[in-house]
PDB file of C-alpha atoms in Angstrom:
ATOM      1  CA  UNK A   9     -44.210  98.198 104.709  1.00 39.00           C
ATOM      2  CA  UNK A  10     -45.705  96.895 101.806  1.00 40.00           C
ATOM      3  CA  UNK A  11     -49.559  95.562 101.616  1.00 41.00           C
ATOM      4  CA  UNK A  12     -48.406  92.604  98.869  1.00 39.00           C
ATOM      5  CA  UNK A  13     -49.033  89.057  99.914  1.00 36.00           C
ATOM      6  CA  UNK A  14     -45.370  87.291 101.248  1.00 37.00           C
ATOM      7  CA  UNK A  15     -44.657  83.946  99.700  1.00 43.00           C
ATOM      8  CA  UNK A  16     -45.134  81.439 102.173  1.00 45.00           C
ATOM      9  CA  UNK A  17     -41.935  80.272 103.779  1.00 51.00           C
ATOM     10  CA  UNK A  18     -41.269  77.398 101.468  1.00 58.00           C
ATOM     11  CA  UNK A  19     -41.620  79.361  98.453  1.00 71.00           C
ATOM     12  CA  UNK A  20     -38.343  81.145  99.568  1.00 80.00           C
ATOM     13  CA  UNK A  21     -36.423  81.632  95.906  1.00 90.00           C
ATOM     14  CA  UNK A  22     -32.772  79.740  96.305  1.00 94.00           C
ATOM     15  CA  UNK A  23     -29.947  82.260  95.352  1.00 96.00           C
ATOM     16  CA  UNK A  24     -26.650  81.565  93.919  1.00 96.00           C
ATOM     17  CA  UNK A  25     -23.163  81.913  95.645  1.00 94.00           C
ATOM     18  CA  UNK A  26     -22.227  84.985  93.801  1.00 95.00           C
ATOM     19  CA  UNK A  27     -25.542  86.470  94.978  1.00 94.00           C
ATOM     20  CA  UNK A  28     -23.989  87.321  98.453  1.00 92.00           C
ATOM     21  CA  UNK A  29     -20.161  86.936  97.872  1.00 96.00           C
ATOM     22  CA  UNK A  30     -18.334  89.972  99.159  1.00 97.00           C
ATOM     23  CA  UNK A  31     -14.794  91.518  99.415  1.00 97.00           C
ATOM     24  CA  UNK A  32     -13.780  93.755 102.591  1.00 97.00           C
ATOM     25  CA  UNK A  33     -10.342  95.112 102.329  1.00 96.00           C
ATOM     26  CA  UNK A  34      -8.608  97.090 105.390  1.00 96.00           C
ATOM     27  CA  UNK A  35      -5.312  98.298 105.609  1.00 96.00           C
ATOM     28  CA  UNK A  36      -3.730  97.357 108.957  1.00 97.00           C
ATOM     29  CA  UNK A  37      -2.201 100.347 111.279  1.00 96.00           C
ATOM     30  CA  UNK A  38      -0.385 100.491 114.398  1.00 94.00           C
ATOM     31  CA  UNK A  39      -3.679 100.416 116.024  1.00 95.00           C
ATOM     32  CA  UNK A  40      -4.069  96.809 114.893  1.00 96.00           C
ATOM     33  CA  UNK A  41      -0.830  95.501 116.819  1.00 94.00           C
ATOM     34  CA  UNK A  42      -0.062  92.732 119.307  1.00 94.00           C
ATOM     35  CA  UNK A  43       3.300  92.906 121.584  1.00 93.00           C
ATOM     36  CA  UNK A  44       4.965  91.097 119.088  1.00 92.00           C
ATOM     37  CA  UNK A  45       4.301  94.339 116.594  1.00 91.00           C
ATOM     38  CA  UNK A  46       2.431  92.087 113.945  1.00 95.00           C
ATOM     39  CA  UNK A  47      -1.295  92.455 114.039  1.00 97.00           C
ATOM     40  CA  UNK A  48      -3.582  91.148 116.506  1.00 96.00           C
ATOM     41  CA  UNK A  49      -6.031  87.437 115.603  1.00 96.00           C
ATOM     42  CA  UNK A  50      -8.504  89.458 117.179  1.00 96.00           C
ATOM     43  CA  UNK A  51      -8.828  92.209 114.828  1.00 97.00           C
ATOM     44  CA  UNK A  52      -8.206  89.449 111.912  1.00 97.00           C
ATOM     45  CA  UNK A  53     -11.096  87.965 113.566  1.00 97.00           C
ATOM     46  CA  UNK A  54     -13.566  90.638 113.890  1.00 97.00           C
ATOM     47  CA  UNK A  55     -12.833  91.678 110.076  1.00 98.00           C
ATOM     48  CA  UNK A  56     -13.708  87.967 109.148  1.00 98.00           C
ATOM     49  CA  UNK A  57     -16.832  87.902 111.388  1.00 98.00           C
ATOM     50  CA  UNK A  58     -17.770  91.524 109.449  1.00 98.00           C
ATOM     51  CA  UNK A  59     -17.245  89.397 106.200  1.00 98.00           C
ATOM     52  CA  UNK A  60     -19.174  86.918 106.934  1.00 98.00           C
ATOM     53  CA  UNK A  61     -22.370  88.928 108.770  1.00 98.00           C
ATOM     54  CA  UNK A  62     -22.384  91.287 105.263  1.00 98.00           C
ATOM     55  CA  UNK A  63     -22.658  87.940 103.158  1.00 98.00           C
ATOM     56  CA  UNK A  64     -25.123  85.826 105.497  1.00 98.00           C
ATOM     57  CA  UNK A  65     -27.170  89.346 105.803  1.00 97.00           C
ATOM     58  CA  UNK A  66     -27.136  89.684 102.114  1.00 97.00           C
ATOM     59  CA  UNK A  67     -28.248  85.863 101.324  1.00 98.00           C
ATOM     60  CA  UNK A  68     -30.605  85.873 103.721  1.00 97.00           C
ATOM     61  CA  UNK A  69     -32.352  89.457 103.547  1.00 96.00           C
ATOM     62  CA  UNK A  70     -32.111  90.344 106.809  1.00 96.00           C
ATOM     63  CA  UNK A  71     -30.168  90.441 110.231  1.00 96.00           C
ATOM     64  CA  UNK A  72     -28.689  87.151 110.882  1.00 97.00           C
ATOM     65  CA  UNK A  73     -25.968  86.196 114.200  1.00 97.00           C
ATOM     66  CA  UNK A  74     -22.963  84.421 114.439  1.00 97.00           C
ATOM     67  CA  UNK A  75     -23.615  81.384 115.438  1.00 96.00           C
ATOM     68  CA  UNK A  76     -20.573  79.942 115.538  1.00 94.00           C
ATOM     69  CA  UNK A  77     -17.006  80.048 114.372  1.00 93.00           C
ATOM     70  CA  UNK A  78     -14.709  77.233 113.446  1.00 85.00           C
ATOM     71  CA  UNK A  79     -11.391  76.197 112.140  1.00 84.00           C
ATOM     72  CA  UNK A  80     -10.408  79.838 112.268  1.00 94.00           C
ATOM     73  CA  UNK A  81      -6.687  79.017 110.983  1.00 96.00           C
ATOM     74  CA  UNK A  82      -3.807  81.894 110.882  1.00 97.00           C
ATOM     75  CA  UNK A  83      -1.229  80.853 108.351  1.00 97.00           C
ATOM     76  CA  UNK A  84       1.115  83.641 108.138  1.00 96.00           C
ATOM     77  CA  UNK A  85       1.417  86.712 110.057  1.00 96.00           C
ATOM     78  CA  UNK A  86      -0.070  90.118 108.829  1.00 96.00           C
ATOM     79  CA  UNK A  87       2.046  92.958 109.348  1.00 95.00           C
ATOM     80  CA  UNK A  88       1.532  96.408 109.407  1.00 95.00           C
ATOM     81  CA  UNK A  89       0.731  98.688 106.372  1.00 94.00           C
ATOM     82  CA  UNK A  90      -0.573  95.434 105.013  1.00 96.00           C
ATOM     83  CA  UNK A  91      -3.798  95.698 102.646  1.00 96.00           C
ATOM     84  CA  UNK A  92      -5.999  92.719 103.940  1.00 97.00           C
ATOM     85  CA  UNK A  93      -8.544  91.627 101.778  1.00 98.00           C
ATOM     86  CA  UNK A  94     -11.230  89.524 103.090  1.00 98.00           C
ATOM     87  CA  UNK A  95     -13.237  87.246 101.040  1.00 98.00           C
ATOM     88  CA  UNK A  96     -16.633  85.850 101.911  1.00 98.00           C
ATOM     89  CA  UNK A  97     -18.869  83.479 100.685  1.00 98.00           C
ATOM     90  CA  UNK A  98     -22.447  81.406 101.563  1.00 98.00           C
ATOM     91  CA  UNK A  99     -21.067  77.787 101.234  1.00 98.00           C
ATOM     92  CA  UNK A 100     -24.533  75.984 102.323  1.00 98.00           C
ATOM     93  CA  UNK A 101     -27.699  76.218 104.172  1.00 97.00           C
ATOM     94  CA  UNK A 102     -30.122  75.113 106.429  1.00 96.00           C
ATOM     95  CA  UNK A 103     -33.560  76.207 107.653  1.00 96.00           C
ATOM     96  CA  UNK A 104     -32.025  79.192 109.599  1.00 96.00           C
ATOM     97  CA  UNK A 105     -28.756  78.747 109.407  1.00 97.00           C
ATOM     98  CA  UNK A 106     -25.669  79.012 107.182  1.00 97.00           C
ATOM     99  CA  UNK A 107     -22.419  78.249 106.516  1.00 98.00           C
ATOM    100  CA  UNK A 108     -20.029  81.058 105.659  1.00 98.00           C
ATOM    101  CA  UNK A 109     -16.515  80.466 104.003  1.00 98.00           C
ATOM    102  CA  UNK A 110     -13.897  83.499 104.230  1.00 98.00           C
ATOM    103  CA  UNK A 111     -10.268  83.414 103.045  1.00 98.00           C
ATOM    104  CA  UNK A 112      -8.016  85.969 104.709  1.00 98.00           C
ATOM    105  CA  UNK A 113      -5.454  87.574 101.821  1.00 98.00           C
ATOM    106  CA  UNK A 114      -2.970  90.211 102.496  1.00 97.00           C
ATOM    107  CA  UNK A 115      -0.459  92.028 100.671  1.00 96.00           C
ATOM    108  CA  UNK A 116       1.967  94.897 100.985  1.00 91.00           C
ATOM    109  CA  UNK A 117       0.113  98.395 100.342  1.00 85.00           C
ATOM    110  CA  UNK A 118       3.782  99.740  98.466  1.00 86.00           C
ATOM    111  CA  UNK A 119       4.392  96.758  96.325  1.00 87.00           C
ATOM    112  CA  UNK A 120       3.070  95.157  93.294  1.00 87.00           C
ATOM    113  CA  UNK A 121       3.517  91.690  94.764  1.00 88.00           C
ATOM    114  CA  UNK A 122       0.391  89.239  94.484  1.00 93.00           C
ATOM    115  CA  UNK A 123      -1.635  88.631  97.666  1.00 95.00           C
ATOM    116  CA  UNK A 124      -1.372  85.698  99.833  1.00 96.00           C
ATOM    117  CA  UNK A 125      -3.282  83.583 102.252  1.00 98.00           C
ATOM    118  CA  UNK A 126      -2.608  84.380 105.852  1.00 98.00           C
ATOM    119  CA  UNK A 127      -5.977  82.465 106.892  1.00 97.00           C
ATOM    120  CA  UNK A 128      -9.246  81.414 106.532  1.00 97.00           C
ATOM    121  CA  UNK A 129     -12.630  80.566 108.733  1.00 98.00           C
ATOM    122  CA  UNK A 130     -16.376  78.618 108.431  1.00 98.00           C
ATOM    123  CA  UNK A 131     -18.867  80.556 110.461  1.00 98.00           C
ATOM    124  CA  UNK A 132     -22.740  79.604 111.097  1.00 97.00           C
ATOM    125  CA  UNK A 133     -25.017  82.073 110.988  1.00 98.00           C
ATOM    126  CA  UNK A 134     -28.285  82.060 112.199  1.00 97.00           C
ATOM    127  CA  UNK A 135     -31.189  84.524 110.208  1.00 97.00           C
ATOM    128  CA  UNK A 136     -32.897  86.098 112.905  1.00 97.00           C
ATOM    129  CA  UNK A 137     -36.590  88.193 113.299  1.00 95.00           C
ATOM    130  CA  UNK A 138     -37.534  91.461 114.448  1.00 92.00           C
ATOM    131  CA  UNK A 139     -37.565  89.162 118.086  1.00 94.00           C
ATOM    132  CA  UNK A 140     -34.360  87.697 116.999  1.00 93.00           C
ATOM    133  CA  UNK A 141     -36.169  84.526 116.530  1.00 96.00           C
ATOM    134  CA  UNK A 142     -34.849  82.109 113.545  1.00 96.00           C
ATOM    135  CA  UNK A 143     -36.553  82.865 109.973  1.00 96.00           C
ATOM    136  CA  UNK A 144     -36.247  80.788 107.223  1.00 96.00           C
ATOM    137  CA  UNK A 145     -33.026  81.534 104.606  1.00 97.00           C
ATOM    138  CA  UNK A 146     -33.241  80.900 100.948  1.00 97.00           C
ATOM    139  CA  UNK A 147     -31.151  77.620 100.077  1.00 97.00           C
ATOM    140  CA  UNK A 148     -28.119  78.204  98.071  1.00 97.00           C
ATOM    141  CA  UNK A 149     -27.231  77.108  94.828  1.00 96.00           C
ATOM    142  CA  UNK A 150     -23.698  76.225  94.127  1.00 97.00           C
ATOM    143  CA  UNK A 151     -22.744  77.375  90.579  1.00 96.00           C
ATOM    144  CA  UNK A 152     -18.944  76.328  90.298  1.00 96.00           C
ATOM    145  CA  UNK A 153     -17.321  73.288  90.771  1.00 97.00           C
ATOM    146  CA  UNK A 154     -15.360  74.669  93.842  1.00 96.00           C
ATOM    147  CA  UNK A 155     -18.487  75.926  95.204  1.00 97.00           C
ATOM    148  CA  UNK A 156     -20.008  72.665  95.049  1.00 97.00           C
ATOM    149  CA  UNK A 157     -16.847  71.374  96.870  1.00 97.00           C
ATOM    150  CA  UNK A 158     -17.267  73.710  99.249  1.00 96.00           C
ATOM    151  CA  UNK A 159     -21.060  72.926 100.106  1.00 97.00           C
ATOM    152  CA  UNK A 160     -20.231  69.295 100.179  1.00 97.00           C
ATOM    153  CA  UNK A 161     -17.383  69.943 102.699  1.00 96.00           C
ATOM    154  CA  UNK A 162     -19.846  72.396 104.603  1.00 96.00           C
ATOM    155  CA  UNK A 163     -21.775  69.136 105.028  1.00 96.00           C
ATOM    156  CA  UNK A 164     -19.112  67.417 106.425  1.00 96.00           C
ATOM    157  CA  UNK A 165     -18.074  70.371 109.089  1.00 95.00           C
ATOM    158  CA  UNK A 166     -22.232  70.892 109.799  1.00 95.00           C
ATOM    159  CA  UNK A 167     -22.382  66.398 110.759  1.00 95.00           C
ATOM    160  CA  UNK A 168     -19.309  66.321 112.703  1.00 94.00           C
ATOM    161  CA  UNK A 169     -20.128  70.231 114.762  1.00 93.00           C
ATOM    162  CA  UNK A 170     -23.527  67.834 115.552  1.00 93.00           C
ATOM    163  CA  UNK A 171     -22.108  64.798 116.572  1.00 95.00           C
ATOM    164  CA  UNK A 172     -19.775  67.014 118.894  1.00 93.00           C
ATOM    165  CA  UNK A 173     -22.552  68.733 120.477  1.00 92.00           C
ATOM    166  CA  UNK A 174     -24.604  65.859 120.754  1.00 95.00           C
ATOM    167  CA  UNK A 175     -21.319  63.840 122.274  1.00 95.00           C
ATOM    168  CA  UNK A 176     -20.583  66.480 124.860  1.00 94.00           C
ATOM    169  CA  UNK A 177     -24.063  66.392 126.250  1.00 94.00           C
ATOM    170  CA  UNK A 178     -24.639  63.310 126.435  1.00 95.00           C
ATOM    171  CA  UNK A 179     -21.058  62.740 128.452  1.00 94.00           C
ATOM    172  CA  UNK A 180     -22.618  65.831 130.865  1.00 93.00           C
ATOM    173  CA  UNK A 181     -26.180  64.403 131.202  1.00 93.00           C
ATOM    174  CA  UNK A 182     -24.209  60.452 131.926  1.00 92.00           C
ATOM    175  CA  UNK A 183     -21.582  62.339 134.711  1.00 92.00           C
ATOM    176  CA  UNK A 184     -25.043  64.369 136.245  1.00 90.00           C
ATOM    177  CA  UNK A 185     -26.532  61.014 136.635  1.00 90.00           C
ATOM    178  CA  UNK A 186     -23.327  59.467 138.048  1.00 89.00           C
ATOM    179  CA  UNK A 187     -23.555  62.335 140.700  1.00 86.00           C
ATOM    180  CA  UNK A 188     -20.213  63.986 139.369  1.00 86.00           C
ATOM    181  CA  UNK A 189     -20.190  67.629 139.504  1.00 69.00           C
ATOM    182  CA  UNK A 190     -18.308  70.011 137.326  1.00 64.00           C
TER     183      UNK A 190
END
């Protein structure tokens, strides 16, 4: 612990994308396999969740949750002896919270061939305290032109996860009052 004064909340410094933007790689075993001998979305899954904790941890300076995770999309299958590279980024914030991009790459450990895409996720994190309640996160500042795509689009995803939630309770709390059950 430290005896220097804390900036107040608001005077949180904004940090750029490439502040918290980080790489895991993992080469898949046997371990990793479904029934269908590729491997598992689950273990893609839990890689991109590590991803994306590392980067929201980083940008925010502490622990932070998952929230959240949408549009988790598998485009090709990953096979094993694949090296999968997993590439995270902060793509907008909130108070508390924060959007995380990550692009799933993979490519054969024994060849020289470029990587491709096999899938990509948004996750929302949410900084947390010592009590795990919410602490403020420094705002980020897009520094590319695809970065400032990708906060604008991070918008877009953040209004429309909103309007669901707000939509689904509202049909619950109408169907409670209408004496309809679950």
């Amino acid at each position: 612990m430290t005896d220097q004064p804390q900036p107040p909340e608001d005077d949180v410094p904004a940090k750029p994308t490439s502040a918290s933007r980080t790489t895991l790689s993992h080469i898949m075993t046997g371990n990793d396999t479904n029934l269908l001998g590729t491997v598992h979305g689950g273990v893609i899954m839990k890689l991109v969740d590590d991803a994306a904790g590392a980067v929201a941890g980083r940008h925010s300076g502490g622990p932070a949750v998952t929230a959240s995770m949408d549009e988790m999309v598998f485009l090709e299958p990953v096979r094993v002896g694949d090296l999968v590279h997993v590439r995270a980024q902060v793509n907008w914030t909130g108070r508390s919270s924060m959007e995380v991009g990550v692009r799933v790459m993979a490519e054969r450990w024994n060849e020289s061939t470029p990587a491709q895409q096999v899938g990509s996720a948004y996750l929302v994190f949410a900084a947390v305290d010592g009590e795990g309640k919410p602490r403020r996160v420094p705002q980020v500042t897009p520094e590319t032109e695809r970065d400032k795509r990708r906060y604008q689009e991070a918008q877009i995803r953040r209004t429309h996860r909103l309007a669901r939630r707000r939509a689904i309770k509202e049909l619950r709390e109408r169907r409670t009052a209408e004496g309809i059950g679950d």
